[in-house]
Amino acid sequence: MILWRRELALAWAGGGGPLLACGFFLTLTVLVPLTVGAAPEALTPLSGGIAWLALALASTLSLERLFERDHEDGALDLIALGPAPLELVVLAKAKAQWLAVGLPLALTAPVAAIALGLPVTLAPLAAATALVGALGFALTGALGAALALGSRRGGLLIAVVVLPLYIPPVVFGAGALARAGQGADPWPAAALLGAYVLFAGAITPVAGAAAIRNALD
């Protein structure tokens, strides 16, 4: 609990918490109508996909400092020598990232999608799937941050690692909104999104801890 509270405080302290990510998210939402046109018939079919793409990109902004900050000041070495296993450390950082950045982004996603033409009745589904997807982004992002630990171009390496892994949740989340908008059952796509999050939750602690140990050796 102490470790998680520390990570949550650091996540909020770094760069103003979610303000940068939410600002980036809303900026992308404003720019899209300027490029494809503001006609509802052009924006509405794309609203869910655009919102999910913006959510994925905004989720990467604060990943570079997730482990690098502790690595630079030596705190990560002390944490590795402490009683908590590194797998738990990775999960604590991912959970803090989700609550500090993913949760505000998930609450912003329905507003952005509605502004792009998504029916208001789909706002609860957009918020729920964005909340689950943001957890998947945080878990996958924590893995990418651990793999990039100690590299000179950490931010670029993280983007190269995590953005391809963000494609499935973007497809599943946008697919759920698209199916709901067409009157079809959105839950098969939502179930695939949940399966992705469960898989990321199983892989990230083990792989992330191994990457940290390799960086510290």
Short mmCIF file of C-alpha atoms in Angstrom, two decimals:
data_model
loop_
_atom_site.label_atom_id
_atom_site.label_comp_id
_atom_site.label_asym_id
_atom_site.label_seq_id
_atom_site.Cartn_x
_atom_site.Cartn_y
_atom_site.Cartn_z
CA MET A 1 0.00 0.00 0.00
CA ILE A 2 2.83 2.42 0.87
CA LEU A 3 4.55 1.68 -2.43
CA TRP A 4 1.36 2.23 -4.40
CA ARG A 5 0.62 5.52 -2.60
CA ARG A 6 4.17 6.70 -3.37
CA GLU A 7 3.77 5.84 -7.05
CA LEU A 8 0.39 7.57 -7.21
CA ALA A 9 1.84 10.72 -5.66
CA LEU A 10 4.74 10.68 -8.14
CA ALA A 11 2.35 10.11 -11.06
CA TRP A 12 0.30 13.16 -10.05
CA ALA A 13 3.38 15.25 -9.37
CA GLY A 14 5.12 14.57 -12.68
CA GLY A 15 4.06 17.18 -15.19
CA GLY A 16 0.81 18.10 -13.44
CA GLY A 17 -0.70 14.63 -13.42
CA PRO A 18 -3.35 14.13 -16.10
CA LEU A 19 -3.49 17.73 -17.32
CA LEU A 20 -0.97 17.25 -20.14
CA ALA A 21 -2.56 14.01 -21.34
CA CYS A 22 -6.11 15.38 -21.23
CA GLY A 23 -5.00 18.57 -22.97
CA PHE A 24 -3.33 16.55 -25.71
CA PHE A 25 -6.45 14.39 -26.02
CA LEU A 26 -8.74 17.39 -26.42
CA THR A 27 -6.36 19.06 -28.87
CA LEU A 28 -6.49 16.03 -31.15
CA THR A 29 -10.28 16.06 -30.88
CA VAL A 30 -10.39 19.70 -31.98
CA LEU A 31 -7.95 19.19 -34.86
CA VAL A 32 -9.82 16.28 -36.48
CA PRO A 33 -12.85 18.31 -37.65
CA LEU A 34 -10.44 20.83 -39.16
CA THR A 35 -8.91 18.09 -41.35
CA VAL A 36 -11.86 15.90 -42.36
CA GLY A 37 -14.57 18.56 -42.19
CA ALA A 38 -17.25 19.30 -39.64
CA ALA A 39 -20.11 17.58 -41.50
CA PRO A 40 -21.89 15.13 -39.15
CA GLU A 41 -22.12 12.46 -41.86
CA ALA A 42 -18.31 12.50 -42.10
CA LEU A 43 -17.50 12.70 -38.39
CA THR A 44 -20.10 10.43 -36.78
CA PRO A 45 -18.89 7.12 -38.30
CA LEU A 46 -15.33 7.98 -37.23
CA SER A 47 -16.07 9.36 -33.76
CA GLY A 48 -15.42 6.16 -31.81
CA GLY A 49 -12.24 5.30 -33.68
CA ILE A 50 -10.85 8.83 -33.42
CA ALA A 51 -11.57 8.98 -29.70
CA TRP A 52 -9.84 5.64 -29.12
CA LEU A 53 -6.84 6.61 -31.22
CA ALA A 54 -6.50 9.87 -29.29
CA LEU A 55 -6.82 7.92 -26.03
CA ALA A 56 -3.99 5.59 -27.04
CA LEU A 57 -1.67 8.41 -28.09
CA ALA A 58 -2.39 10.48 -24.98
CA SER A 59 -1.66 7.47 -22.78
CA THR A 60 1.95 7.35 -23.98
CA LEU A 61 2.91 10.88 -22.93
CA SER A 62 3.96 10.17 -19.33
CA LEU A 63 5.41 6.69 -19.79
CA GLU A 64 9.03 7.77 -20.25
CA ARG A 65 9.37 8.83 -16.61
CA LEU A 66 7.54 5.83 -15.16
CA PHE A 67 10.76 3.98 -14.24
CA GLU A 68 13.47 6.31 -15.56
CA ARG A 69 12.97 8.87 -12.79
CA ASP A 70 13.63 6.28 -10.06
CA HIS A 71 16.50 4.81 -12.06
CA GLU A 72 18.27 8.16 -12.33
CA ASP A 73 18.13 9.04 -8.63
CA GLY A 74 18.91 5.53 -7.37
CA ALA A 75 15.48 4.92 -5.85
CA LEU A 76 14.91 1.94 -8.13
CA ASP A 77 17.98 0.18 -6.73
CA LEU A 78 16.65 0.65 -3.21
CA ILE A 79 13.21 -0.58 -4.22
CA ALA A 80 14.77 -3.66 -5.83
CA LEU A 81 16.59 -4.42 -2.57
CA GLY A 82 13.42 -3.95 -0.51
CA PRO A 83 10.93 -6.58 0.60
CA ALA A 84 8.45 -5.98 -2.23
CA PRO A 85 9.10 -8.12 -5.33
CA LEU A 86 9.72 -6.24 -8.57
CA GLU A 87 6.60 -7.79 -10.06
CA LEU A 88 4.55 -5.98 -7.42
CA VAL A 89 6.47 -2.77 -8.12
CA VAL A 90 5.57 -2.96 -11.81
CA LEU A 91 1.91 -3.54 -10.95
CA ALA A 92 1.92 -0.64 -8.48
CA LYS A 93 3.35 1.72 -11.08
CA ALA A 94 0.87 0.54 -13.71
CA LYS A 95 -2.04 0.99 -11.28
CA ALA A 96 -0.85 4.47 -10.33
CA GLN A 97 -0.50 5.35 -14.02
CA TRP A 98 -4.05 4.15 -14.63
CA LEU A 99 -5.56 6.13 -11.76
CA ALA A 100 -3.56 9.31 -12.33
CA VAL A 101 -3.73 9.44 -16.14
CA GLY A 102 -5.97 6.67 -17.49
CA LEU A 103 -9.00 7.46 -15.33
CA PRO A 104 -9.16 11.18 -16.28
CA LEU A 105 -8.65 10.24 -19.94
CA ALA A 106 -11.46 7.67 -19.71
CA LEU A 107 -13.77 10.37 -18.32
CA THR A 108 -12.71 12.73 -21.10
CA ALA A 109 -13.24 10.15 -23.86
CA PRO A 110 -17.09 10.23 -23.93
CA VAL A 111 -17.06 14.04 -24.06
CA ALA A 112 -14.61 14.00 -26.97
CA ALA A 113 -16.53 11.27 -28.79
CA ILE A 114 -19.87 13.10 -28.37
CA ALA A 115 -18.25 16.29 -29.66
CA LEU A 116 -17.26 14.32 -32.76
CA GLY A 117 -20.81 13.06 -33.30
CA LEU A 118 -21.17 9.94 -31.15
CA PRO A 119 -24.79 9.56 -29.95
CA VAL A 120 -25.23 10.69 -26.36
CA THR A 121 -26.88 7.36 -25.51
CA LEU A 122 -23.54 5.62 -26.12
CA ALA A 123 -21.68 7.79 -23.59
CA PRO A 124 -21.87 5.19 -20.76
CA LEU A 125 -20.50 2.49 -23.08
CA ALA A 126 -17.74 4.82 -24.26
CA ALA A 127 -16.77 5.63 -20.67
CA ALA A 128 -16.82 1.98 -19.54
CA THR A 129 -14.77 0.66 -22.46
CA ALA A 130 -12.34 3.60 -22.21
CA LEU A 131 -11.83 2.87 -18.51
CA VAL A 132 -11.02 -0.79 -19.24
CA GLY A 133 -8.88 0.14 -22.23
CA ALA A 134 -6.96 2.72 -20.20
CA LEU A 135 -6.02 -0.05 -17.77
CA GLY A 136 -4.71 -2.08 -20.69
CA PHE A 137 -2.74 0.92 -21.94
CA ALA A 138 -1.25 1.44 -18.46
CA LEU A 139 -0.19 -2.20 -18.15
CA THR A 140 1.28 -2.37 -21.65
CA GLY A 141 2.87 1.05 -21.21
CA ALA A 142 4.53 -0.06 -17.97
CA LEU A 143 6.04 -3.00 -19.84
CA GLY A 144 7.33 -0.71 -22.58
CA ALA A 145 8.78 1.70 -20.01
CA ALA A 146 10.58 -1.16 -18.27
CA LEU A 147 12.00 -2.44 -21.56
CA ALA A 148 13.29 1.05 -22.42
CA LEU A 149 14.85 1.58 -19.00
CA GLY A 150 18.35 3.05 -19.26
CA SER A 151 18.26 3.71 -23.00
CA ARG A 152 19.29 7.10 -24.36
CA ARG A 153 16.16 7.56 -26.45
CA GLY A 154 13.70 6.08 -24.01
CA GLY A 155 10.66 8.00 -25.19
CA LEU A 156 11.13 6.97 -28.81
CA LEU A 157 11.80 3.35 -27.84
CA ILE A 158 8.69 3.23 -25.67
CA ALA A 159 6.58 4.54 -28.54
CA VAL A 160 8.04 1.94 -30.91
CA VAL A 161 7.32 -0.84 -28.41
CA VAL A 162 3.88 0.09 -27.11
CA LEU A 163 2.07 1.67 -30.05
CA PRO A 164 1.82 -1.61 -32.02
CA LEU A 165 0.61 -3.29 -28.82
CA TYR A 166 -2.06 -0.60 -28.45
CA ILE A 167 -3.67 -1.58 -31.75
CA PRO A 168 -5.85 -4.47 -30.40
CA PRO A 169 -7.56 -2.43 -27.64
CA VAL A 170 -8.13 0.44 -30.06
CA VAL A 171 -9.74 -1.96 -32.55
CA PHE A 172 -11.85 -3.70 -29.90
CA GLY A 173 -12.93 -0.49 -28.14
CA ALA A 174 -13.80 1.35 -31.35
CA GLY A 175 -15.48 -1.81 -32.63
CA ALA A 176 -17.73 -1.97 -29.57
CA LEU A 177 -18.86 1.63 -30.14
CA ALA A 178 -19.34 1.03 -33.87
CA ARG A 179 -21.45 -2.08 -33.27
CA ALA A 180 -23.56 -0.30 -30.67
CA GLY A 181 -24.07 2.60 -33.07
CA GLN A 182 -25.34 0.15 -35.70
CA GLY A 183 -27.74 -1.47 -33.26
CA ALA A 184 -25.66 -4.66 -32.91
CA ASP A 185 -24.42 -6.28 -29.72
CA PRO A 186 -21.24 -4.50 -28.55
CA TRP A 187 -20.30 -7.05 -25.89
CA PRO A 188 -18.27 -9.47 -28.07
CA ALA A 189 -15.85 -6.64 -28.87
CA ALA A 190 -15.94 -5.49 -25.24
CA ALA A 191 -15.17 -9.05 -24.11
CA LEU A 192 -12.13 -9.14 -26.38
CA LEU A 193 -11.02 -5.84 -24.87
CA GLY A 194 -11.34 -7.35 -21.39
CA ALA A 195 -9.38 -10.43 -22.49
CA TYR A 196 -6.58 -8.17 -23.72
CA VAL A 197 -6.43 -6.43 -20.34
CA LEU A 198 -6.31 -9.76 -18.49
CA PHE A 199 -3.50 -10.98 -20.75
CA ALA A 200 -1.57 -7.74 -20.22
CA GLY A 201 -2.10 -8.06 -16.48
CA ALA A 202 -0.59 -11.55 -16.53
CA ILE A 203 2.39 -10.75 -18.75
CA THR A 204 3.42 -7.25 -17.67
CA PRO A 205 4.56 -7.96 -14.07
CA VAL A 206 6.77 -10.89 -15.05
CA ALA A 207 8.26 -9.39 -18.21
CA GLY A 208 8.57 -5.91 -16.69
CA ALA A 209 10.38 -7.21 -13.60
CA ALA A 210 12.78 -9.18 -15.81
CA ALA A 211 13.51 -6.05 -17.85
CA ILE A 212 14.20 -4.03 -14.70
CA ARG A 213 16.58 -6.66 -13.34
CA ASN A 214 18.42 -6.67 -16.65
CA ALA A 215 18.73 -2.86 -16.59
CA LEU A 216 20.03 -2.85 -13.01
CA ASP A 217 22.65 -5.56 -13.59
#
